[in-house]
PDB file of C-alpha atoms in Angstrom:
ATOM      1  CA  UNK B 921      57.491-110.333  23.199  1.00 42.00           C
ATOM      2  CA  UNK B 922      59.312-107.973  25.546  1.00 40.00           C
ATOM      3  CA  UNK B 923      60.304-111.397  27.509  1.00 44.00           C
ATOM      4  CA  UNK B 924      62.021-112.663  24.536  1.00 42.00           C
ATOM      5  CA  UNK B 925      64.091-109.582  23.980  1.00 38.00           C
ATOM      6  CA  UNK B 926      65.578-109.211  27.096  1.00 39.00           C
ATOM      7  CA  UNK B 927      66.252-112.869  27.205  1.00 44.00           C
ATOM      8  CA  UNK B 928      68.227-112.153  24.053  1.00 44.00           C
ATOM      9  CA  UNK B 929      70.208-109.188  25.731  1.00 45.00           C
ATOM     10  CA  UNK B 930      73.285-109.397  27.648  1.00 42.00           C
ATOM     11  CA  UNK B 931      74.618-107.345  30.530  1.00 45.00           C
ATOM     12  CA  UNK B 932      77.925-105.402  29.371  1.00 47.00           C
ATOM     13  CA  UNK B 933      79.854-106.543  32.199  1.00 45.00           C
ATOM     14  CA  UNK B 934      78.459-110.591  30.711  1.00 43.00           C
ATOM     15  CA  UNK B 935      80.125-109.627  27.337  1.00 46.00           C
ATOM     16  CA  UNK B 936      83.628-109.102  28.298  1.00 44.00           C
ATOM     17  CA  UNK B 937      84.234-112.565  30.500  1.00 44.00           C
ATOM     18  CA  UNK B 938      86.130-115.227  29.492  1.00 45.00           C
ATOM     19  CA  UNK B 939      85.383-119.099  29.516  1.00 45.00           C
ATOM     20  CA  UNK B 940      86.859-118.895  33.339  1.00 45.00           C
ATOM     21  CA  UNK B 941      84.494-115.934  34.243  1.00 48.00           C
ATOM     22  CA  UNK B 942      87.323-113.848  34.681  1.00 46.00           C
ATOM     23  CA  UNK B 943      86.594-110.348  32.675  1.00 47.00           C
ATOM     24  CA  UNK B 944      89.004-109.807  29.790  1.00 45.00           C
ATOM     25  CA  UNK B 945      89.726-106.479  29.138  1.00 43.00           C
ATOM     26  CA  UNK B 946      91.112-106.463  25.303  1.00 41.00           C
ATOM     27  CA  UNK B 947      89.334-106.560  22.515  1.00 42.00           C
ATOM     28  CA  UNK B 948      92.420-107.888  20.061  1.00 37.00           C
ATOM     29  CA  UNK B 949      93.516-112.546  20.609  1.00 37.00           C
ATOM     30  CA  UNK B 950      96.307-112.392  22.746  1.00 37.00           C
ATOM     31  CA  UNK B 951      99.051-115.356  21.917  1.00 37.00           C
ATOM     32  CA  UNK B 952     100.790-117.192  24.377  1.00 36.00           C
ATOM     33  CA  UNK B 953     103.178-115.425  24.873  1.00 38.00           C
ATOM     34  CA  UNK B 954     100.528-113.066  26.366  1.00 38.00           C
ATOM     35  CA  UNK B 955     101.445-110.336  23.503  1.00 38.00           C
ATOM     36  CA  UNK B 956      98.663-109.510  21.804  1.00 37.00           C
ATOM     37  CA  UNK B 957     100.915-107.769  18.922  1.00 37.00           C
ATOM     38  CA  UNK B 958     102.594-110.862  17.984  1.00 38.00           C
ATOM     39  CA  UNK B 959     106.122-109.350  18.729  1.00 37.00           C
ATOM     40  CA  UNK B 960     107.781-109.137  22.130  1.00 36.00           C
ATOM     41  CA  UNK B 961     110.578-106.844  22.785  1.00 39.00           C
ATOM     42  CA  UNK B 962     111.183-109.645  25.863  1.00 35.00           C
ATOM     43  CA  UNK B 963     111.377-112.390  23.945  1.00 33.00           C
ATOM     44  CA  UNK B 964     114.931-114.607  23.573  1.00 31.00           C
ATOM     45  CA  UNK B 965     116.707-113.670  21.054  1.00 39.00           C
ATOM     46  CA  UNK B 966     118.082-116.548  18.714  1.00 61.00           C
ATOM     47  CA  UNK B 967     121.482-117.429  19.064  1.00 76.00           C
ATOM     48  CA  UNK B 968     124.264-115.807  16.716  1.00 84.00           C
ATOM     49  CA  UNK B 969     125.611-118.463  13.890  1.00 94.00           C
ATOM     50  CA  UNK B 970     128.535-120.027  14.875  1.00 94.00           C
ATOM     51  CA  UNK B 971     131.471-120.758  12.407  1.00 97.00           C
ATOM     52  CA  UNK B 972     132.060-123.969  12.014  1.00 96.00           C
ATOM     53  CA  UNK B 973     128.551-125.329  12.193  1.00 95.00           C
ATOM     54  CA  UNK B 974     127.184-122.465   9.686  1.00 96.00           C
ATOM     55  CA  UNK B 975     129.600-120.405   8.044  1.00 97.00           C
ATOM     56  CA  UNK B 976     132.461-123.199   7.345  1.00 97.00           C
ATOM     57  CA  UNK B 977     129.706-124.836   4.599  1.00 97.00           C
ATOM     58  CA  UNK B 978     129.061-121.231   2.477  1.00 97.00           C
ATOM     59  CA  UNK B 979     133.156-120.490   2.686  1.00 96.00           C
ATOM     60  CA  UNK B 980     134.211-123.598   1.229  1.00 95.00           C
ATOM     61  CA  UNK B 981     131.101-123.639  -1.428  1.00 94.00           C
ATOM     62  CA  UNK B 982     131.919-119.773  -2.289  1.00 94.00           C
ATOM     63  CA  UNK B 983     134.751-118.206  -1.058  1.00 93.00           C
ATOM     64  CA  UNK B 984     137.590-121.208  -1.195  1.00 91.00           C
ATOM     65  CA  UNK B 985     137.780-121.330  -4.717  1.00 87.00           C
ATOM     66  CA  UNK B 986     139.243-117.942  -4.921  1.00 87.00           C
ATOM     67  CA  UNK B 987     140.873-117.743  -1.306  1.00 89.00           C
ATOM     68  CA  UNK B 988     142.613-121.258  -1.168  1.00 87.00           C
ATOM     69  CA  UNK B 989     145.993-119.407  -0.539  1.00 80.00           C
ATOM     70  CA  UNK B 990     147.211-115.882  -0.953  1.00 68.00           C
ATOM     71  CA  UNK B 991     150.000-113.485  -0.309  1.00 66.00           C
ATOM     72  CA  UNK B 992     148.375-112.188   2.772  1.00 66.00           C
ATOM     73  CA  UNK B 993     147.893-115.154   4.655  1.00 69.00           C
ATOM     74  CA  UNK B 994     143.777-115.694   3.609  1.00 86.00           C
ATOM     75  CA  UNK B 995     142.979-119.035   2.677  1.00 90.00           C
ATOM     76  CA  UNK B 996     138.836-119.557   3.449  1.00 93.00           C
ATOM     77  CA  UNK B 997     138.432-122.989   3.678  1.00 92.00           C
ATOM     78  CA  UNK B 998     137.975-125.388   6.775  1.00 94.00           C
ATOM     79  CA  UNK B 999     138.072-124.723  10.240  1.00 95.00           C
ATOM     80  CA  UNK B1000     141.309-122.990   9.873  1.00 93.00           C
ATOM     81  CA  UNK B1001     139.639-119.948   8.201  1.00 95.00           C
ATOM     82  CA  UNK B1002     138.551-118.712  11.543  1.00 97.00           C
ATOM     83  CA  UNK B1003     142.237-117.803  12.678  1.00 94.00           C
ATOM     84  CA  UNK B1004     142.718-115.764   9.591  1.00 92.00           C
ATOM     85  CA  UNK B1005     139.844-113.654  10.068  1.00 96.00           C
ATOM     86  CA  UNK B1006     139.258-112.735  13.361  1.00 97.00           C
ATOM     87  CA  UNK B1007     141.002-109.987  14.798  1.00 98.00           C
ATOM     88  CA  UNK B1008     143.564-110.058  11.826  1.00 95.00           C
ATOM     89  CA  UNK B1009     144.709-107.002  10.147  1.00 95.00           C
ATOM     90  CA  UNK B1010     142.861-106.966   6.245  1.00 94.00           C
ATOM     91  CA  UNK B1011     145.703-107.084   3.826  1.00 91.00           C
ATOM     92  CA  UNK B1012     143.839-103.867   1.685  1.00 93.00           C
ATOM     93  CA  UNK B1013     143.286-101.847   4.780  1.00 96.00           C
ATOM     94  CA  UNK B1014     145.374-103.085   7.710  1.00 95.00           C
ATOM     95  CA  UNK B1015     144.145 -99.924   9.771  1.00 96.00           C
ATOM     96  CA  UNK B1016     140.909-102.682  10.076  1.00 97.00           C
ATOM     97  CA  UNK B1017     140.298-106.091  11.294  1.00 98.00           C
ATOM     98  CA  UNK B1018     139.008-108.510   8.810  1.00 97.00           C
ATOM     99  CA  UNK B1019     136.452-109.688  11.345  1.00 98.00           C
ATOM    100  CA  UNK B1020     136.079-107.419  14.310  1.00 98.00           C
ATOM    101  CA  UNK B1021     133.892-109.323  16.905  1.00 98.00           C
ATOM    102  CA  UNK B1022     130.367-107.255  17.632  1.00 97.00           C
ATOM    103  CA  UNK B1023     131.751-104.222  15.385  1.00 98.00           C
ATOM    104  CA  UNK B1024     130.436-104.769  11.618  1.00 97.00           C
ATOM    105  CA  UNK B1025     131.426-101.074  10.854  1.00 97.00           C
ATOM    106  CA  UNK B1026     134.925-102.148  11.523  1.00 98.00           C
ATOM    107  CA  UNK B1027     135.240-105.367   9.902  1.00 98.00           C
ATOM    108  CA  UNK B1028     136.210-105.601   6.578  1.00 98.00           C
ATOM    109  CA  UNK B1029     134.959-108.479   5.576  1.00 97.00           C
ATOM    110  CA  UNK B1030     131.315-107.405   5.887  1.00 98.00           C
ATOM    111  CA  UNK B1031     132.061-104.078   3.853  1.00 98.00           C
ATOM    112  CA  UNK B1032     133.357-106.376   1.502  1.00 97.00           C
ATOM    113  CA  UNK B1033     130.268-107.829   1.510  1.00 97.00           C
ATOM    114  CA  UNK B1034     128.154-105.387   1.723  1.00 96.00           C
ATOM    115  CA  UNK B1035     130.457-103.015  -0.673  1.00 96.00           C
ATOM    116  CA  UNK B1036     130.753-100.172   1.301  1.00 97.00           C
ATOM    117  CA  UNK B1037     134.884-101.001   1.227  1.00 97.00           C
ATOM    118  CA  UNK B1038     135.949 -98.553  -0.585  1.00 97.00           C
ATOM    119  CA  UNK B1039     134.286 -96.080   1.079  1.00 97.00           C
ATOM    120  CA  UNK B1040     136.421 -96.843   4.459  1.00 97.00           C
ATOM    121  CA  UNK B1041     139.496 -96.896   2.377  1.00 97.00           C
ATOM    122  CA  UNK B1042     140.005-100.486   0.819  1.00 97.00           C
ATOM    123  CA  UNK B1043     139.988-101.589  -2.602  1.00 95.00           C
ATOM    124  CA  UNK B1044     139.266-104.167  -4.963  1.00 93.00           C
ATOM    125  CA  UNK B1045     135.978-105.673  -5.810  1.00 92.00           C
ATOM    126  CA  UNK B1046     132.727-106.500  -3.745  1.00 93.00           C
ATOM    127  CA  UNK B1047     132.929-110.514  -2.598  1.00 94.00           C
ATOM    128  CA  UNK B1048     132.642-112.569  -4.182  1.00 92.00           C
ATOM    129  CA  UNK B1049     133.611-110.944  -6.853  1.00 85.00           C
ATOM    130  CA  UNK B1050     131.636-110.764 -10.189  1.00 81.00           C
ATOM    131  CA  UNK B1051     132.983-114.352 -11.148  1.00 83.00           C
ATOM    132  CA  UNK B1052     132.159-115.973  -7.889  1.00 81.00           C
ATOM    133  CA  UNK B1053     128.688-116.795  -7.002  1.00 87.00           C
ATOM    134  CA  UNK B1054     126.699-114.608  -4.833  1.00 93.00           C
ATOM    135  CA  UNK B1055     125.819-115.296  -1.542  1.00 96.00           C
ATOM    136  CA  UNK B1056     122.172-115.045  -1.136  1.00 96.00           C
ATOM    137  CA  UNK B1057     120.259-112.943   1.071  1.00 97.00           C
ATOM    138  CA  UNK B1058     120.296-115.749   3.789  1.00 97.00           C
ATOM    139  CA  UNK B1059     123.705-116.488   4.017  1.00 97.00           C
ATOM    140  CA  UNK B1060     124.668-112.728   4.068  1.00 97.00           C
ATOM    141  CA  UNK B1061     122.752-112.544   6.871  1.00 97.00           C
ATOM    142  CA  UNK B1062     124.699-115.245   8.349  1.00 97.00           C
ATOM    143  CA  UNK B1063     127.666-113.608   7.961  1.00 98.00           C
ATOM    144  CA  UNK B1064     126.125-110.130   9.651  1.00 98.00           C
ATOM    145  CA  UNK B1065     124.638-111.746  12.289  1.00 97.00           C
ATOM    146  CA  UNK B1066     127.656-113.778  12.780  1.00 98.00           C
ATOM    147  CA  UNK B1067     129.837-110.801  13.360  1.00 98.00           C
ATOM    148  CA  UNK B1068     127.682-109.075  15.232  1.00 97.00           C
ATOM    149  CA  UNK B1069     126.639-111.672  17.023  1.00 96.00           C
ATOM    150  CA  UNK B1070     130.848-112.155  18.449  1.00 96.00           C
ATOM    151  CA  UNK B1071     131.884-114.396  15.826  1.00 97.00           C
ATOM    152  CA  UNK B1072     131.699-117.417  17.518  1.00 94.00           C
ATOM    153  CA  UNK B1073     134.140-120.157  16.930  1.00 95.00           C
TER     154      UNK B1073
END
């Protein structure tokens, strides 16, 4: 009988080897990224949306209905919307860019967005406004990434 328990019994230094024989030291799965937390502060961060490819599509289905043409020079529709945003004074508070590349604090299209506007001096109502449709939490996050990102043509 005492055979038969020791057979049964392994070493410590048995319990933490691998398939390879090679002792492994952790006790959580480790992906393959080698990260046994499942997030990486080294791993690649995704590319910032570009304009035309991803913002171009949720202008013209949301924005260019309104902003086709206006006094101040913003029509958001097309390709073309990109030179009226970028670096371009805001018509309601030209002391700040519509679209400041990197700087969302200083762009006032995102505290239009985000409808914190008024509180850096601008007016009007949060965009859309309450008889556009809203942009969803996805394609908000476009836009913030987007500027913050560069704003990539």
């Amino acid at each position: 009988m005492l055979i038969f328990l020791l057979a049964c019994i392994t070493p410590d230094n048995e319990q933490n080897k691998d398939d390879t024989g090679s002792e492994n030291t952790t006790d959580s799965p480790v992906d393959s990224a080698g990260d046994s937390s499942g997030d990486s502060d080294s791993s690649p961060i995704e590319d910032a949306p570009t304009f035309v490819e991803d913002l171009v599509p949720v202008l013209d289905a949301k924005c260019a209905g309104c902003h086709y043409s206006q006094p101040e020079g913003l029509a958001l529709y097309g390709e073309a919307a990109y030179d009226d945003l970028v670096n371009i004074p805001s018509g309601q508070l030209p002391s700040m860019d519509r679209v400041e590349p990197g700087d969302l604090q200083n762009s006032y299209l995102w505290r239009k967005l985000e409808d914190s506007h008024k509180a850096a001096g601008g007016s009007g109502d949060q965009m859309p406004n309450p008889y556009g449709e809203p942009l969803t939490s996805q394609e908000l996050e476009l836009f913030r990434t987007w500027i913050a990102g560069g704003a990539k043509r």
